[in-house]
Amino acid sequence: MTSVVLDDTMRGCVERLLRCLHDPLECKVMGQARLRELMFTVLRGPQADVLRALVEQHGQFARISASLNHLHEHYTEPLNVETLARCANMSASTFHEHFKRSTLLSPVQYLKRLRLLKAQQLLLGRGWAWPRWRIGWGTRAPRSSAASTSATSSAIQGMSERREGVE
């Protein structure tokens, strides 16, 4: 969801991999080498410690990963920090701290961005009219949603109208 800055080394590595994927001969000859190069670059990058801990299933990152899996599987349902903290076997305050350290977002911010991304995918992929995305997304009555989603709703409505040819 949230990423680190893409430096020149990583950008070059990803570009080589993408070019490779578009050329069948290069893909056959260089594909595995390009993947190894990407893994090498990632494991030497700024998030290498986080990735190693996650792969090794050690520490807080692996526990946060369990809550992220739950969040991605249940994003359409109403969720709260306490539920996600239980998935990670942490207290709510400890979970919040480690979640933000791992994702650079609070759990609520992460969930909002995930729901927006999924809504955008539905709008663009299925051509749904804009209000329909809110049905069944774990959102409740508009209580504070007017303040937090007015700009988002406008953007989504604008995407929908552009898709339908209305401008």
mmCIF file with all atom_site columns, C-alpha atoms in Angstrom:
data_model
loop_
_atom_site.group_PDB
_atom_site.id
_atom_site.type_symbol
_atom_site.label_atom_id
_atom_site.label_alt_id
_atom_site.label_comp_id
_atom_site.label_asym_id
_atom_site.label_entity_id
_atom_site.label_seq_id
_atom_site.pdbx_PDB_ins_code
_atom_site.Cartn_x
_atom_site.Cartn_y
_atom_site.Cartn_z
_atom_site.occupancy
_atom_site.B_iso_or_equiv
_atom_site.pdbx_formal_charge
_atom_site.auth_seq_id
_atom_site.auth_comp_id
_atom_site.auth_asym_id
_atom_site.auth_atom_id
_atom_site.pdbx_PDB_model_num
ATOM 1   C CA . MET A 1 1   ? 0.000   0.000   0.000   1.00 0.00 ? 1   MET A CA 1
ATOM 2   C CA . THR A 1 2   ? 2.646   2.437   1.043   1.00 0.00 ? 2   THR A CA 1
ATOM 3   C CA . SER A 1 3   ? 6.111   2.192   -0.432  1.00 0.00 ? 3   SER A CA 1
ATOM 4   C CA . VAL A 1 4   ? 9.542   3.660   -0.041  1.00 0.00 ? 4   VAL A CA 1
ATOM 5   C CA . VAL A 1 5   ? 11.146  5.992   -2.543  1.00 0.00 ? 5   VAL A CA 1
ATOM 6   C CA . LEU A 1 6   ? 12.126  4.219   -5.742  1.00 0.00 ? 6   LEU A CA 1
ATOM 7   C CA . ASP A 1 7   ? 15.817  5.013   -6.117  1.00 0.00 ? 7   ASP A CA 1
ATOM 8   C CA . ASP A 1 8   ? 17.751  4.891   -9.405  1.00 0.00 ? 8   ASP A CA 1
ATOM 9   C CA . THR A 1 9   ? 19.112  1.395   -8.742  1.00 0.00 ? 9   THR A CA 1
ATOM 10  C CA . MET A 1 10  ? 15.664  -0.061  -8.082  1.00 0.00 ? 10  MET A CA 1
ATOM 11  C CA . ARG A 1 11  ? 14.098  1.855   -10.965 1.00 0.00 ? 11  ARG A CA 1
ATOM 12  C CA . GLY A 1 12  ? 16.710  0.505   -13.404 1.00 0.00 ? 12  GLY A CA 1
ATOM 13  C CA . CYS A 1 13  ? 16.228  -3.033  -12.118 1.00 0.00 ? 13  CYS A CA 1
ATOM 14  C CA . VAL A 1 14  ? 12.434  -2.852  -12.470 1.00 0.00 ? 14  VAL A CA 1
ATOM 15  C CA . GLU A 1 15  ? 12.694  -1.288  -15.939 1.00 0.00 ? 15  GLU A CA 1
ATOM 16  C CA . ARG A 1 16  ? 15.011  -4.084  -17.114 1.00 0.00 ? 16  ARG A CA 1
ATOM 17  C CA . LEU A 1 17  ? 12.588  -6.679  -15.755 1.00 0.00 ? 17  LEU A CA 1
ATOM 18  C CA . LEU A 1 18  ? 9.605   -5.034  -17.462 1.00 0.00 ? 18  LEU A CA 1
ATOM 19  C CA . ARG A 1 19  ? 11.446  -4.776  -20.797 1.00 0.00 ? 19  ARG A CA 1
ATOM 20  C CA . CYS A 1 20  ? 12.378  -8.425  -20.413 1.00 0.00 ? 20  CYS A CA 1
ATOM 21  C CA . LEU A 1 21  ? 8.725   -9.392  -19.933 1.00 0.00 ? 21  LEU A CA 1
ATOM 22  C CA . HIS A 1 22  ? 7.797   -7.804  -23.260 1.00 0.00 ? 22  HIS A CA 1
ATOM 23  C CA . ASP A 1 23  ? 10.407  -9.684  -25.282 1.00 0.00 ? 23  ASP A CA 1
ATOM 24  C CA . PRO A 1 24  ? 9.907   -13.479 -25.387 1.00 0.00 ? 24  PRO A CA 1
ATOM 25  C CA . LEU A 1 25  ? 13.540  -14.229 -26.291 1.00 0.00 ? 25  LEU A CA 1
ATOM 26  C CA . GLU A 1 26  ? 14.957  -11.934 -23.612 1.00 0.00 ? 26  GLU A CA 1
ATOM 27  C CA . CYS A 1 27  ? 12.472  -13.357 -21.126 1.00 0.00 ? 27  CYS A CA 1
ATOM 28  C CA . LYS A 1 28  ? 13.610  -16.898 -21.881 1.00 0.00 ? 28  LYS A CA 1
ATOM 29  C CA . VAL A 1 29  ? 17.320  -16.068 -21.734 1.00 0.00 ? 29  VAL A CA 1
ATOM 30  C CA . MET A 1 30  ? 17.446  -13.359 -19.060 1.00 0.00 ? 30  MET A CA 1
ATOM 31  C CA . GLY A 1 31  ? 14.192  -13.790 -17.100 1.00 0.00 ? 31  GLY A CA 1
ATOM 32  C CA . GLN A 1 32  ? 15.602  -15.687 -14.123 1.00 0.00 ? 32  GLN A CA 1
ATOM 33  C CA . ALA A 1 33  ? 18.609  -13.375 -13.944 1.00 0.00 ? 33  ALA A CA 1
ATOM 34  C CA . ARG A 1 34  ? 16.334  -10.309 -13.924 1.00 0.00 ? 34  ARG A CA 1
ATOM 35  C CA . LEU A 1 35  ? 14.291  -11.794 -11.057 1.00 0.00 ? 35  LEU A CA 1
ATOM 36  C CA . ARG A 1 36  ? 17.460  -12.591 -9.097  1.00 0.00 ? 36  ARG A CA 1
ATOM 37  C CA . GLU A 1 37  ? 18.695  -9.046  -9.716  1.00 0.00 ? 37  GLU A CA 1
ATOM 38  C CA . LEU A 1 38  ? 15.414  -7.652  -8.398  1.00 0.00 ? 38  LEU A CA 1
ATOM 39  C CA . MET A 1 39  ? 15.566  -9.787  -5.259  1.00 0.00 ? 39  MET A CA 1
ATOM 40  C CA . PHE A 1 40  ? 19.198  -8.812  -4.701  1.00 0.00 ? 40  PHE A CA 1
ATOM 41  C CA . THR A 1 41  ? 18.366  -5.118  -5.081  1.00 0.00 ? 41  THR A CA 1
ATOM 42  C CA . VAL A 1 42  ? 15.375  -5.353  -2.743  1.00 0.00 ? 42  VAL A CA 1
ATOM 43  C CA . LEU A 1 43  ? 17.368  -7.190  -0.087  1.00 0.00 ? 43  LEU A CA 1
ATOM 44  C CA . ARG A 1 44  ? 20.023  -4.484  -0.154  1.00 0.00 ? 44  ARG A CA 1
ATOM 45  C CA . GLY A 1 45  ? 17.502  -1.633  -0.057  1.00 0.00 ? 45  GLY A CA 1
ATOM 46  C CA . PRO A 1 46  ? 16.176  0.461   2.825   1.00 0.00 ? 46  PRO A CA 1
ATOM 47  C CA . GLN A 1 47  ? 13.471  -2.073  3.754   1.00 0.00 ? 47  GLN A CA 1
ATOM 48  C CA . ALA A 1 48  ? 15.768  -5.120  3.717   1.00 0.00 ? 48  ALA A CA 1
ATOM 49  C CA . ASP A 1 49  ? 15.527  -5.737  7.470   1.00 0.00 ? 49  ASP A CA 1
ATOM 50  C CA . VAL A 1 50  ? 11.743  -5.613  7.353   1.00 0.00 ? 50  VAL A CA 1
ATOM 51  C CA . LEU A 1 51  ? 11.616  -8.070  4.463   1.00 0.00 ? 51  LEU A CA 1
ATOM 52  C CA . ARG A 1 52  ? 14.072  -10.475 6.078   1.00 0.00 ? 52  ARG A CA 1
ATOM 53  C CA . ALA A 1 53  ? 12.098  -10.494 9.323   1.00 0.00 ? 53  ALA A CA 1
ATOM 54  C CA . LEU A 1 54  ? 8.873   -11.084 7.407   1.00 0.00 ? 54  LEU A CA 1
ATOM 55  C CA . VAL A 1 55  ? 10.323  -13.944 5.384   1.00 0.00 ? 55  VAL A CA 1
ATOM 56  C CA . GLU A 1 56  ? 11.793  -15.531 8.476   1.00 0.00 ? 56  GLU A CA 1
ATOM 57  C CA . GLN A 1 57  ? 8.441   -15.164 10.278  1.00 0.00 ? 57  GLN A CA 1
ATOM 58  C CA . HIS A 1 58  ? 10.137  -13.463 13.202  1.00 0.00 ? 58  HIS A CA 1
ATOM 59  C CA . GLY A 1 59  ? 9.218   -10.454 15.204  1.00 0.00 ? 59  GLY A CA 1
ATOM 60  C CA . GLN A 1 60  ? 6.597   -7.808  14.898  1.00 0.00 ? 60  GLN A CA 1
ATOM 61  C CA . PHE A 1 61  ? 6.572   -7.699  11.089  1.00 0.00 ? 61  PHE A CA 1
ATOM 62  C CA . ALA A 1 62  ? 5.324   -11.260 10.781  1.00 0.00 ? 62  ALA A CA 1
ATOM 63  C CA . ARG A 1 63  ? 2.621   -10.533 13.340  1.00 0.00 ? 63  ARG A CA 1
ATOM 64  C CA . ILE A 1 64  ? 1.571   -7.375  11.504  1.00 0.00 ? 64  ILE A CA 1
ATOM 65  C CA . SER A 1 65  ? 1.487   -9.452  8.327   1.00 0.00 ? 65  SER A CA 1
ATOM 66  C CA . ALA A 1 66  ? -1.175  -11.676 9.893   1.00 0.00 ? 66  ALA A CA 1
ATOM 67  C CA . SER A 1 67  ? -3.353  -8.642  10.575  1.00 0.00 ? 67  SER A CA 1
ATOM 68  C CA . LEU A 1 68  ? -2.746  -7.324  7.040   1.00 0.00 ? 68  LEU A CA 1
ATOM 69  C CA . ASN A 1 69  ? -3.908  -10.645 5.623   1.00 0.00 ? 69  ASN A CA 1
ATOM 70  C CA . HIS A 1 70  ? -7.056  -10.412 7.758   1.00 0.00 ? 70  HIS A CA 1
ATOM 71  C CA . LEU A 1 71  ? -7.590  -6.817  6.666   1.00 0.00 ? 71  LEU A CA 1
ATOM 72  C CA . HIS A 1 72  ? -7.275  -7.688  2.968   1.00 0.00 ? 72  HIS A CA 1
ATOM 73  C CA . GLU A 1 73  ? -9.649  -10.642 3.329   1.00 0.00 ? 73  GLU A CA 1
ATOM 74  C CA . HIS A 1 74  ? -12.286 -8.697  5.299   1.00 0.00 ? 74  HIS A CA 1
ATOM 75  C CA . TYR A 1 75  ? -11.985 -5.106  4.028   1.00 0.00 ? 75  TYR A CA 1
ATOM 76  C CA . THR A 1 76  ? -15.677 -5.060  3.071   1.00 0.00 ? 76  THR A CA 1
ATOM 77  C CA . GLU A 1 77  ? -16.693 -5.609  6.700   1.00 0.00 ? 77  GLU A CA 1
ATOM 78  C CA . PRO A 1 78  ? -16.625 -3.099  9.529   1.00 0.00 ? 78  PRO A CA 1
ATOM 79  C CA . LEU A 1 79  ? -13.191 -3.463  11.159  1.00 0.00 ? 79  LEU A CA 1
ATOM 80  C CA . ASN A 1 80  ? -11.555 -1.872  14.164  1.00 0.00 ? 80  ASN A CA 1
ATOM 81  C CA . VAL A 1 81  ? -8.051  -1.718  15.605  1.00 0.00 ? 81  VAL A CA 1
ATOM 82  C CA . GLU A 1 82  ? -8.912  -4.134  18.425  1.00 0.00 ? 82  GLU A CA 1
ATOM 83  C CA . THR A 1 83  ? -9.875  -6.875  15.952  1.00 0.00 ? 83  THR A CA 1
ATOM 84  C CA . LEU A 1 84  ? -6.702  -6.377  13.924  1.00 0.00 ? 84  LEU A CA 1
ATOM 85  C CA . ALA A 1 85  ? -4.609  -6.290  17.105  1.00 0.00 ? 85  ALA A CA 1
ATOM 86  C CA . ARG A 1 86  ? -6.047  -9.671  18.123  1.00 0.00 ? 86  ARG A CA 1
ATOM 87  C CA . CYS A 1 87  ? -4.952  -11.088 14.743  1.00 0.00 ? 87  CYS A CA 1
ATOM 88  C CA . ALA A 1 88  ? -1.418  -9.980  15.569  1.00 0.00 ? 88  ALA A CA 1
ATOM 89  C CA . ASN A 1 89  ? -1.618  -11.109 19.217  1.00 0.00 ? 89  ASN A CA 1
ATOM 90  C CA . MET A 1 90  ? -0.855  -7.579  20.411  1.00 0.00 ? 90  MET A CA 1
ATOM 91  C CA . SER A 1 91  ? -2.514  -4.937  22.518  1.00 0.00 ? 91  SER A CA 1
ATOM 92  C CA . ALA A 1 92  ? -4.234  -2.205  20.527  1.00 0.00 ? 92  ALA A CA 1
ATOM 93  C CA . SER A 1 93  ? -1.624  0.436   21.392  1.00 0.00 ? 93  SER A CA 1
ATOM 94  C CA . THR A 1 94  ? 1.336   -1.835  20.596  1.00 0.00 ? 94  THR A CA 1
ATOM 95  C CA . PHE A 1 95  ? -0.342  -2.987  17.396  1.00 0.00 ? 95  PHE A CA 1
ATOM 96  C CA . HIS A 1 96  ? -0.995  0.598   16.283  1.00 0.00 ? 96  HIS A CA 1
ATOM 97  C CA . GLU A 1 97  ? 2.650   1.533   16.861  1.00 0.00 ? 97  GLU A CA 1
ATOM 98  C CA . HIS A 1 98  ? 4.055   -1.491  14.993  1.00 0.00 ? 98  HIS A CA 1
ATOM 99  C CA . PHE A 1 99  ? 1.487   -1.264  12.202  1.00 0.00 ? 99  PHE A CA 1
ATOM 100 C CA . LYS A 1 100 ? 2.394   2.338   11.527  1.00 0.00 ? 100 LYS A CA 1
ATOM 101 C CA . ARG A 1 101 ? 6.103   1.511   11.650  1.00 0.00 ? 101 ARG A CA 1
ATOM 102 C CA . SER A 1 102 ? 5.595   -1.322  9.129   1.00 0.00 ? 102 SER A CA 1
ATOM 103 C CA . THR A 1 103 ? 3.208   0.358   6.677   1.00 0.00 ? 103 THR A CA 1
ATOM 104 C CA . LEU A 1 104 ? 3.871   4.063   7.306   1.00 0.00 ? 104 LEU A CA 1
ATOM 105 C CA . LEU A 1 105 ? 0.097   4.462   7.794   1.00 0.00 ? 105 LEU A CA 1
ATOM 106 C CA . SER A 1 106 ? -2.246  4.066   10.728  1.00 0.00 ? 106 SER A CA 1
ATOM 107 C CA . PRO A 1 107 ? -4.564  1.035   10.493  1.00 0.00 ? 107 PRO A CA 1
ATOM 108 C CA . VAL A 1 108 ? -7.527  3.313   9.737   1.00 0.00 ? 108 VAL A CA 1
ATOM 109 C CA . GLN A 1 109 ? -5.625  5.159   6.999   1.00 0.00 ? 109 GLN A CA 1
ATOM 110 C CA . TYR A 1 110 ? -4.497  1.855   5.503   1.00 0.00 ? 110 TYR A CA 1
ATOM 111 C CA . LEU A 1 111 ? -8.056  0.498   5.486   1.00 0.00 ? 111 LEU A CA 1
ATOM 112 C CA . LYS A 1 112 ? -9.398  3.676   3.853   1.00 0.00 ? 112 LYS A CA 1
ATOM 113 C CA . ARG A 1 113 ? -6.751  3.505   1.131   1.00 0.00 ? 113 ARG A CA 1
ATOM 114 C CA . LEU A 1 114 ? -7.407  -0.197  0.581   1.00 0.00 ? 114 LEU A CA 1
ATOM 115 C CA . ARG A 1 115 ? -11.144 0.403   0.228   1.00 0.00 ? 115 ARG A CA 1
ATOM 116 C CA . LEU A 1 116 ? -10.517 3.296   -2.150  1.00 0.00 ? 116 LEU A CA 1
ATOM 117 C CA . LEU A 1 117 ? -8.199  1.191   -4.270  1.00 0.00 ? 117 LEU A CA 1
ATOM 118 C CA . LYS A 1 118 ? -10.737 -1.641  -4.427  1.00 0.00 ? 118 LYS A CA 1
ATOM 119 C CA . ALA A 1 119 ? -13.527 0.824   -5.266  1.00 0.00 ? 119 ALA A CA 1
ATOM 120 C CA . GLN A 1 120 ? -11.429 2.323   -8.028  1.00 0.00 ? 120 GLN A CA 1
ATOM 121 C CA . GLN A 1 121 ? -10.724 -1.141  -9.422  1.00 0.00 ? 121 GLN A CA 1
ATOM 122 C CA . LEU A 1 122 ? -14.436 -1.916  -9.427  1.00 0.00 ? 122 LEU A CA 1
ATOM 123 C CA . LEU A 1 123 ? -15.322 1.354   -11.108 1.00 0.00 ? 123 LEU A CA 1
ATOM 124 C CA . LEU A 1 124 ? -12.706 1.056   -13.789 1.00 0.00 ? 124 LEU A CA 1
ATOM 125 C CA . GLY A 1 125 ? -12.904 -2.691  -14.268 1.00 0.00 ? 125 GLY A CA 1
ATOM 126 C CA . ARG A 1 126 ? -16.654 -3.199  -14.203 1.00 0.00 ? 126 ARG A CA 1
ATOM 127 C CA . GLY A 1 127 ? -17.947 0.198   -15.213 1.00 0.00 ? 127 GLY A CA 1
ATOM 128 C CA . TRP A 1 128 ? -20.133 0.615   -12.126 1.00 0.00 ? 128 TRP A CA 1
ATOM 129 C CA . ALA A 1 129 ? -21.878 3.888   -11.449 1.00 0.00 ? 129 ALA A CA 1
ATOM 130 C CA . TRP A 1 130 ? -20.122 5.745   -8.624  1.00 0.00 ? 130 TRP A CA 1
ATOM 131 C CA . PRO A 1 131 ? -22.581 5.395   -5.682  1.00 0.00 ? 131 PRO A CA 1
ATOM 132 C CA . ARG A 1 132 ? -22.728 1.612   -5.986  1.00 0.00 ? 132 ARG A CA 1
ATOM 133 C CA . TRP A 1 133 ? -19.168 1.102   -4.683  1.00 0.00 ? 133 TRP A CA 1
ATOM 134 C CA . ARG A 1 134 ? -20.222 2.091   -1.167  1.00 0.00 ? 134 ARG A CA 1
ATOM 135 C CA . ILE A 1 135 ? -22.726 -0.768  -0.885  1.00 0.00 ? 135 ILE A CA 1
ATOM 136 C CA . GLY A 1 136 ? -21.273 -3.546  1.223   1.00 0.00 ? 136 GLY A CA 1
ATOM 137 C CA . TRP A 1 137 ? -17.932 -1.921  1.929   1.00 0.00 ? 137 TRP A CA 1
ATOM 138 C CA . GLY A 1 138 ? -18.105 -1.977  5.692   1.00 0.00 ? 138 GLY A CA 1
ATOM 139 C CA . THR A 1 139 ? -19.024 1.687   5.786   1.00 0.00 ? 139 THR A CA 1
ATOM 140 C CA . ARG A 1 140 ? -21.828 2.876   7.980   1.00 0.00 ? 140 ARG A CA 1
ATOM 141 C CA . ALA A 1 141 ? -24.102 5.871   7.890   1.00 0.00 ? 141 ALA A CA 1
ATOM 142 C CA . PRO A 1 142 ? -22.452 9.081   6.741   1.00 0.00 ? 142 PRO A CA 1
ATOM 143 C CA . ARG A 1 143 ? -21.545 10.250  10.326  1.00 0.00 ? 143 ARG A CA 1
ATOM 144 C CA . SER A 1 144 ? -18.032 11.586  9.627   1.00 0.00 ? 144 SER A CA 1
ATOM 145 C CA . SER A 1 145 ? -17.728 10.275  6.102   1.00 0.00 ? 145 SER A CA 1
ATOM 146 C CA . ALA A 1 146 ? -18.717 13.639  4.637   1.00 0.00 ? 146 ALA A CA 1
ATOM 147 C CA . ALA A 1 147 ? -15.545 15.244  5.961   1.00 0.00 ? 147 ALA A CA 1
ATOM 148 C CA . SER A 1 148 ? -13.224 12.330  5.303   1.00 0.00 ? 148 SER A CA 1
ATOM 149 C CA . THR A 1 149 ? -14.497 11.185  1.926   1.00 0.00 ? 149 THR A CA 1
ATOM 150 C CA . SER A 1 150 ? -15.941 14.237  0.166   1.00 0.00 ? 150 SER A CA 1
ATOM 151 C CA . ALA A 1 151 ? -12.828 14.771  -1.938  1.00 0.00 ? 151 ALA A CA 1
ATOM 152 C CA . THR A 1 152 ? -12.561 11.047  -2.541  1.00 0.00 ? 152 THR A CA 1
ATOM 153 C CA . SER A 1 153 ? -16.198 10.781  -3.568  1.00 0.00 ? 153 SER A CA 1
ATOM 154 C CA . SER A 1 154 ? -15.754 13.676  -5.982  1.00 0.00 ? 154 SER A CA 1
ATOM 155 C CA . ALA A 1 155 ? -12.683 12.014  -7.487  1.00 0.00 ? 155 ALA A CA 1
ATOM 156 C CA . ILE A 1 156 ? -14.440 8.674   -7.832  1.00 0.00 ? 156 ILE A CA 1
ATOM 157 C CA . GLN A 1 157 ? -17.516 10.313  -9.320  1.00 0.00 ? 157 GLN A CA 1
ATOM 158 C CA . GLY A 1 158 ? -15.266 12.150  -11.762 1.00 0.00 ? 158 GLY A CA 1
ATOM 159 C CA . MET A 1 159 ? -13.619 8.862   -12.789 1.00 0.00 ? 159 MET A CA 1
ATOM 160 C CA . SER A 1 160 ? -17.017 7.279   -13.268 1.00 0.00 ? 160 SER A CA 1
ATOM 161 C CA . GLU A 1 161 ? -18.307 10.152  -15.352 1.00 0.00 ? 161 GLU A CA 1
ATOM 162 C CA . ARG A 1 162 ? -15.179 10.153  -17.522 1.00 0.00 ? 162 ARG A CA 1
ATOM 163 C CA . ARG A 1 163 ? -15.578 6.398   -18.040 1.00 0.00 ? 163 ARG A CA 1
ATOM 164 C CA . GLU A 1 164 ? -19.207 6.893   -19.067 1.00 0.00 ? 164 GLU A CA 1
ATOM 165 C CA . GLY A 1 165 ? -18.233 9.756   -21.406 1.00 0.00 ? 165 GLY A CA 1
ATOM 166 C CA . VAL A 1 166 ? -19.774 12.536  -19.273 1.00 0.00 ? 166 VAL A CA 1
ATOM 167 C CA . GLU A 1 167 ? -17.547 15.569  -18.788 1.00 0.00 ? 167 GLU A CA 1
#
